Coordinates of C-alpha atoms in Angstrom, one line a residue:
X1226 CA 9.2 21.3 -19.9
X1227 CA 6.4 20.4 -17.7
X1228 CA 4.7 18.4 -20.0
X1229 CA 7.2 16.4 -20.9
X1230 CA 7.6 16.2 -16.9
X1231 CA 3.9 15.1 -16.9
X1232 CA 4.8 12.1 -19.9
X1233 CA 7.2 11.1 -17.7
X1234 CA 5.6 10.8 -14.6
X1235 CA 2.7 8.8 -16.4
X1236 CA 5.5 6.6 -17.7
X1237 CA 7.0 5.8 -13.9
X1238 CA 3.1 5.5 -12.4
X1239 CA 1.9 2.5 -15.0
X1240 CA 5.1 0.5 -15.1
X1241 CA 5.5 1.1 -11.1
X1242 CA 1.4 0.0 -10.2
X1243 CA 1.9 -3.3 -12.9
X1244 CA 5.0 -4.4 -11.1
X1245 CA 3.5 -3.6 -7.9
X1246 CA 0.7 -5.6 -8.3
X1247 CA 2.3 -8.7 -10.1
X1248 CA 4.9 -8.7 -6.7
X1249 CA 1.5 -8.1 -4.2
X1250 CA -0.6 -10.6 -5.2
X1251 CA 2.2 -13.2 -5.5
X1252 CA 3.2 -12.3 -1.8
X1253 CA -0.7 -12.9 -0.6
X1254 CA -0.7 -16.2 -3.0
X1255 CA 2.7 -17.6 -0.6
X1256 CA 1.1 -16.5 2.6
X1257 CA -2.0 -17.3 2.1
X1258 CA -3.1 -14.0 2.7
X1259 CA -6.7 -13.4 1.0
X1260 CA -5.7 -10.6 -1.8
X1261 CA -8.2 -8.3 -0.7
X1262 CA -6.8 -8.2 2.6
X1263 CA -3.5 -6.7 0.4
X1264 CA -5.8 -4.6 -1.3
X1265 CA -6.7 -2.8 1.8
X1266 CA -3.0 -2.8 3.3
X1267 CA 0.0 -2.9 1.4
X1268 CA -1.3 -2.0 -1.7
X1269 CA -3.6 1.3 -0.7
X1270 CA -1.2 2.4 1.7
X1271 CA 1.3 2.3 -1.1
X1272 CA -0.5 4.2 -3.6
X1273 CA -1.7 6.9 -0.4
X1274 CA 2.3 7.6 -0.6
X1275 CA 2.1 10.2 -2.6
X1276 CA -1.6 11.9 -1.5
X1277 CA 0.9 11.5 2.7
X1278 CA 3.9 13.2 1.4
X1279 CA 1.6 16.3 -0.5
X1280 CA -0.5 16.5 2.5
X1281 CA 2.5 16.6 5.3
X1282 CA 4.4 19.3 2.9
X1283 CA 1.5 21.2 2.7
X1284 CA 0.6 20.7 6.6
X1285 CA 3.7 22.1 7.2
X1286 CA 4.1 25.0 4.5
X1287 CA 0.8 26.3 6.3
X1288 CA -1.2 25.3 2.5
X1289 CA -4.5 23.8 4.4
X1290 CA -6.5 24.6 1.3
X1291 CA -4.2 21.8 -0.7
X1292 CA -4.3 19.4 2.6
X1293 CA -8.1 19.1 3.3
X1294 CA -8.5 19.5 -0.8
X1295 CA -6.2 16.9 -1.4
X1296 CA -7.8 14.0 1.0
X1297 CA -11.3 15.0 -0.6
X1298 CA -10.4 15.2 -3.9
X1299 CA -8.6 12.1 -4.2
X1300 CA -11.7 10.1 -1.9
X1301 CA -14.0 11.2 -4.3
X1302 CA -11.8 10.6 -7.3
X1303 CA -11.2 7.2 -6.2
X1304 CA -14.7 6.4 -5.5
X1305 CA -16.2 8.0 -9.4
X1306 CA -13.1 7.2 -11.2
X1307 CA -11.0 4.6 -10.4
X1308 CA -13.8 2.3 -9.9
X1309 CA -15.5 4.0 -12.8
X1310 CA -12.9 3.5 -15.6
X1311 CA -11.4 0.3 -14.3
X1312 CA -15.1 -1.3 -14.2
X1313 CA -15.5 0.2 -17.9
X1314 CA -12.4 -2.0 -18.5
X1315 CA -12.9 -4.9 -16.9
X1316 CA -16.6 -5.1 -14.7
X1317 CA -15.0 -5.8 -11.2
X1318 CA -16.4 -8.6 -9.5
X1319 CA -15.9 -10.0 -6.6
X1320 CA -17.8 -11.6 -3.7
X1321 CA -20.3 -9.2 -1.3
X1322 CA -18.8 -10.9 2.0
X1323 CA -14.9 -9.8 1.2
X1324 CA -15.8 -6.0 1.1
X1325 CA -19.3 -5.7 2.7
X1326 CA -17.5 -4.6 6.4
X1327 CA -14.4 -2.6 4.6
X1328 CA -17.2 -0.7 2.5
X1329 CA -19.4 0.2 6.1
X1330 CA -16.3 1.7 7.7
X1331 CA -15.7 3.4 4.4
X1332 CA -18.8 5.3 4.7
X1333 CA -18.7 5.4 8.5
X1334 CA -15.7 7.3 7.9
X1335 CA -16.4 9.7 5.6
X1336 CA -19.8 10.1 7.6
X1337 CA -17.3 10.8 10.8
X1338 CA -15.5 13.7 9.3
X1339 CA -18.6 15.4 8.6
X1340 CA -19.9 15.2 11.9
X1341 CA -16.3 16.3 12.9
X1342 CA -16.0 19.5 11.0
X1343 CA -19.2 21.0 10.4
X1344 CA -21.0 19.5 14.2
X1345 CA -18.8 22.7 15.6
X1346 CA -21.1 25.0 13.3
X1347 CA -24.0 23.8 15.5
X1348 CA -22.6 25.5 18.7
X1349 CA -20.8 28.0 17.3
X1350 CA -17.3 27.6 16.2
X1351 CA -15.2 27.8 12.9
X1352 CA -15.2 24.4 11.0
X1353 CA -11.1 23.3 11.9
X1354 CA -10.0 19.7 12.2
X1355 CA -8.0 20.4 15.4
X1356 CA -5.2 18.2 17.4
X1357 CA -7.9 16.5 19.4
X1358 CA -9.8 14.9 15.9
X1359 CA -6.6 14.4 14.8
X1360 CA -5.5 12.0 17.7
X1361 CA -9.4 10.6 17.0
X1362 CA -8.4 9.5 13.7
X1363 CA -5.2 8.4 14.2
X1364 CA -7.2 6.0 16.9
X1365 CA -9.1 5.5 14.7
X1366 CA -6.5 4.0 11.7
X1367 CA -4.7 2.1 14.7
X1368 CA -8.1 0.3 15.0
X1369 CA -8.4 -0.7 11.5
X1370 CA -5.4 -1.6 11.1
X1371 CA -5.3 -4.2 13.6
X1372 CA -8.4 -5.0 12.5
X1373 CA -6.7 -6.3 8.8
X1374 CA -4.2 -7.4 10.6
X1375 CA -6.7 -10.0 13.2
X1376 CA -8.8 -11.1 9.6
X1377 CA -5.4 -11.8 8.1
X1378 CA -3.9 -14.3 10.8
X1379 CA -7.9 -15.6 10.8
X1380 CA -7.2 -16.8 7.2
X1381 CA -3.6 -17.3 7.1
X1382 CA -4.0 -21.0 8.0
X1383 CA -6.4 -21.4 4.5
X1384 CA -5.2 -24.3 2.6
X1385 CA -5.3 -24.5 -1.6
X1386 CA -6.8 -27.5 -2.9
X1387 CA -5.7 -27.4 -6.4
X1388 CA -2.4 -29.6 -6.3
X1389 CA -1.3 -27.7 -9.8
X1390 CA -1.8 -24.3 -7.8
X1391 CA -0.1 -25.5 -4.9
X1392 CA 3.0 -26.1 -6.5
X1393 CA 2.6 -22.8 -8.6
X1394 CA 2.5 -21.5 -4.8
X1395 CA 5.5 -23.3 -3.6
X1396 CA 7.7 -21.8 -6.7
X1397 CA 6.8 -18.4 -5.8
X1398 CA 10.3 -16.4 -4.8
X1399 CA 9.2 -13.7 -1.4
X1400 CA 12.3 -12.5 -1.7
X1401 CA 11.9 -11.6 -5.8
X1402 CA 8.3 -10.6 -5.0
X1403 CA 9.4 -8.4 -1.9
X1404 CA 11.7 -6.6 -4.5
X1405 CA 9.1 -6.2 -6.9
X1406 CA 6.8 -4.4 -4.5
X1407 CA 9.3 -1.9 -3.3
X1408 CA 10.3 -1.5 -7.0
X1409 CA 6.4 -0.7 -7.9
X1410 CA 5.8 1.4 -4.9
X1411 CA 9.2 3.3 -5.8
X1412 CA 7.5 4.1 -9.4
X1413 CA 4.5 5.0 -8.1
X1414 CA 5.6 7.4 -5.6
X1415 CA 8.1 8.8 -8.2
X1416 CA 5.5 9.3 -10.7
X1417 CA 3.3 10.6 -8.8
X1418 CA 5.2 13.4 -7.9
X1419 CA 6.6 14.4 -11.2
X1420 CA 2.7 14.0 -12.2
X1421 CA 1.5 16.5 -9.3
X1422 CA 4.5 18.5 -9.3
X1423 CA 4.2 19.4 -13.4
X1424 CA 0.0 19.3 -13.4
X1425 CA 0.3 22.2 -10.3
X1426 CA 2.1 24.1 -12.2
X1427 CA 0.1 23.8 -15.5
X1428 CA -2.9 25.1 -13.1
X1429 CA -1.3 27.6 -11.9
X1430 CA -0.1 29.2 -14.7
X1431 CA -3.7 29.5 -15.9
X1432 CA -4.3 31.0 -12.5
X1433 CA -6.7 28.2 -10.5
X1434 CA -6.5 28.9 -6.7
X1435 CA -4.8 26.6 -3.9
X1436 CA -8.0 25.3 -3.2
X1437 CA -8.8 24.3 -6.2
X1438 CA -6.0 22.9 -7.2
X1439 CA -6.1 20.8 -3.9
X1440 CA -9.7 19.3 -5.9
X1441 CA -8.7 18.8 -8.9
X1442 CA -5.0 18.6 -9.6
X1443 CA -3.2 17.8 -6.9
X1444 CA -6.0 15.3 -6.1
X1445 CA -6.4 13.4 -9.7
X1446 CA -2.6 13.3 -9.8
X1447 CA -2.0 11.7 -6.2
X1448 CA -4.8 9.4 -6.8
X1449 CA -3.0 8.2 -10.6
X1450 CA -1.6 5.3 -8.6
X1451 CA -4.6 4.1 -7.2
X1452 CA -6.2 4.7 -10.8
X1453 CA -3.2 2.8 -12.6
X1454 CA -3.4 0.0 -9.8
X1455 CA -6.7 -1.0 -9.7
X1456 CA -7.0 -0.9 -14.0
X1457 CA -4.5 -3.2 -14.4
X1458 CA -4.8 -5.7 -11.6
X1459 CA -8.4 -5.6 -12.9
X1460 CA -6.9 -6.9 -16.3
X1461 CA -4.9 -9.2 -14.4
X1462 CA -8.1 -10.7 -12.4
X1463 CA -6.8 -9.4 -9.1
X1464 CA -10.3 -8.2 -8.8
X1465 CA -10.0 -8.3 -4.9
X1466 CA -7.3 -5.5 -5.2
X1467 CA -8.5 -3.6 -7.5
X1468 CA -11.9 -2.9 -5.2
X1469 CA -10.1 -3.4 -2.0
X1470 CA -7.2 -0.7 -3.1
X1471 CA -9.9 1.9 -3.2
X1472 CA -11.7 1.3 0.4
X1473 CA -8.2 0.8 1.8
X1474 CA -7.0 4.1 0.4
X1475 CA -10.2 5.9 1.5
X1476 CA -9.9 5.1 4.7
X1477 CA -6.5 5.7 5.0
X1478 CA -6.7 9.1 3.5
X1479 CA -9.1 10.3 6.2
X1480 CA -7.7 8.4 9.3
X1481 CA -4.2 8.4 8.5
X1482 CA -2.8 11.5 6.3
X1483 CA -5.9 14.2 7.8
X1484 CA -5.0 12.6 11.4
X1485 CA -1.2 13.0 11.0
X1486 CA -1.7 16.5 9.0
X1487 CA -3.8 17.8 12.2
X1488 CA -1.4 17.3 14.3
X1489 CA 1.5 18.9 12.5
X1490 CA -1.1 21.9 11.8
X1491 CA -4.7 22.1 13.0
X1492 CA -6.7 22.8 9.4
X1493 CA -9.6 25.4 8.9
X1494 CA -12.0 24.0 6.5
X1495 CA -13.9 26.1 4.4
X1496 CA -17.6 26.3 4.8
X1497 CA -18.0 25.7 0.9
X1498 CA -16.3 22.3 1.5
X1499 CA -19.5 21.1 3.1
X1500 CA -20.8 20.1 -0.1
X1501 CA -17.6 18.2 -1.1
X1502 CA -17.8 16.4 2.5
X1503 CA -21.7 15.5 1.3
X1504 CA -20.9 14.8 -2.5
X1505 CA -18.3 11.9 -1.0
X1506 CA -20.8 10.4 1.1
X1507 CA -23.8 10.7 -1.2
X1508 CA -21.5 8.4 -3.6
X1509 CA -20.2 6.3 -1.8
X1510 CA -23.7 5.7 -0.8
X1511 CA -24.4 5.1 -4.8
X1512 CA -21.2 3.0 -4.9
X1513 CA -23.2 0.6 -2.5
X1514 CA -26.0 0.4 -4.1
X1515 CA -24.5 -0.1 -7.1
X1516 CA -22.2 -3.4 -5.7
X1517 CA -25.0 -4.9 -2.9
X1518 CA -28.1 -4.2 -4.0
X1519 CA -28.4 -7.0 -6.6
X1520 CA -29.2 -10.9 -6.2
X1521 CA -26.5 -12.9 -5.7
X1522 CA -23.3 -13.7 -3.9
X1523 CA -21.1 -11.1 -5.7
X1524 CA -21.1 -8.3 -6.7
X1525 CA -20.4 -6.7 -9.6
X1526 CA -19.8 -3.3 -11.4
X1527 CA -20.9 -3.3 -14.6
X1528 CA -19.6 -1.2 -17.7
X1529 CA -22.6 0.6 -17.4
X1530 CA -22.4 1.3 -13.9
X1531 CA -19.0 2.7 -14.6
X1532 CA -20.0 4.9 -17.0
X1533 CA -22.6 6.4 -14.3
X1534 CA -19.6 6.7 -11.8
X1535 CA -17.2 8.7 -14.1
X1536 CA -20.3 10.6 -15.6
X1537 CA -20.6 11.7 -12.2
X1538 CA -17.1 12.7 -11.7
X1539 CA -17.7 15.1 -14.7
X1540 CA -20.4 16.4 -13.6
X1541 CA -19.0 17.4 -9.9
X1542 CA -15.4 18.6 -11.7
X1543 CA -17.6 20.9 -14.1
X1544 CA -19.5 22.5 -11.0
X1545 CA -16.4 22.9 -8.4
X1546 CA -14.6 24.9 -11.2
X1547 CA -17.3 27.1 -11.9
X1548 CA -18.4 27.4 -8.0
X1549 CA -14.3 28.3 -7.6

């Protein structure tokens, strides 16, 4: 029964994410909102949903191992993954000025939580993400947030040149498009559910541990929308969601669902996550290279590139299940 649970949930994610994105970038297209902006906003909080919801039920069913694993597994996911198989797709590209200052608080971030966790080592406590960095990262999401929010109304005013796009503008229905976002975020949060739900207990009927599980499973499947997203607004040309959803949903992962988990219930951390904390930054460090480090005005990932990316992901799946 759980696999056909799983089917089913795969069926809810890809149908939810192509609505989604049809309804998201038509919105940004009548606003004149740039579509990376709805990247980083309405479209990675939407597909964080389901990583919120796991995180808050585990928060507050005490399961710290499946918080913390969740908001790692899924970063790190995002980063190899998503980007990796969408770019093997379709090679992503999109101008270095749109995501340059998203990607440095990306890394900033995940550099923050580090510093966080483990700088108690250094004088002598237990590695917890307590109510105090909790209330820091929730700060910290309020800041970004109106952040987005200040670069939107900035570019709101932008003007389309193109007479025939103009009028393609003018026909577009908010109203219709609203619908079709909530309908594509309703999928999405559905499917990834049923996904997680049925995949957890696959795992644990072959006896992988909470933490684990918070890695691999719960993480892959919460991150499905992100996955499903990005691919096919990458095959639409929305190339500015398909990169943005990722650094939106990084961000908000750690700031947002860590912060509001840490409140509800301070979280130990594991001294073995270290090297997960580390492996995220150390990629997200090859993600840059890999997008700014070449000539040009864009950037691109390549097909190559994304065949590094997911290699990688392999390669750290591979060692966390043996290290577990």
């Amino acid at each position: 029964m759980n696999y056909i649970i799983l089917i089913i949930g795969f069926a809810f994610l890809i149908k939810g994410a192509d609505i989604f994105v049809d309804g998201a970038a038509a919105v940004a297209k009548k606003l004149g909102i740039p579509t990376v902006i709805v990247g980083l906003t309405i479209v990675s909080l939407g597909t964080s949903a389901p990583e919120l919801a796991i995180s808050l039920i585990s928060s507050v069913q005490g399961n710290n191992g499946i918080t913390i694993g969740n908001v790692l597994g899924s970063n790190i996911f995002n980063t190899l993954m998503v980007l990796g198989v969408t770019s093997i797709i379709m090679p992503i590209v999109v101008k270095k000025a749109t995501v340059l200052k998203d990607y440095i608080i990306t890394l900033l971030v995940a550099l923050a939580l580090l510093v966080f966790t483990f700088g108690q080592v250094i004088v002598g406590y237990e590695p917890i993400i307590g109510r105090l960095i909790g209330s820091i990262l929730i700060i910290g999401c309020i800041s970004y947030t109106i952040y987005l929010i200040n670069i939107t109304k900035n570019t709101n005013n932008n003007n389309l040149d193109n007479q025939e796009e103009q009028e393609t503008v003018n026909n577009i229905n908010i109203g219709k498009c609203i619908i079709k976002i909530l309908v594509g975020v309703s999928g999405v949060i559905i499917g990834g559910k049923l996904v997680v739900d049925s995949a957890t207990n696959i795992a644990y009927s072959f006896g992988m541990s909470e933490k684990l599980v918070g890695l691999t499973i719960v993480a892959v499947g919460t991150s499905l929308p992100e996955l499903v997203t990005s691919m096919v607004a990458a095959i639409k040309g929305e190339n500015d969601i398909a990169i943005g959803n990722v650094l939106g949903s990084n961000i908000f992962n750690i700031l947002l669902i860590l912060g509001v988990s840490a409140l509800i219930n301070p979280i130990p951390v594991a001294m073995t996550l270290s090297f997960d904390m580390i492996f995220l930054i150390i990629v997200t460090l090859i993600l840059g290279g890999f997008m700014f480090l070449g000539k040009g005005k864009e950037l691109k990932l390549s097909k190559v590139e994304g065949v590094c990316l997911a290699t990688l992901y392999i390669g750290y799946v591979i060692y966390i299940v043996m290290r577990n």
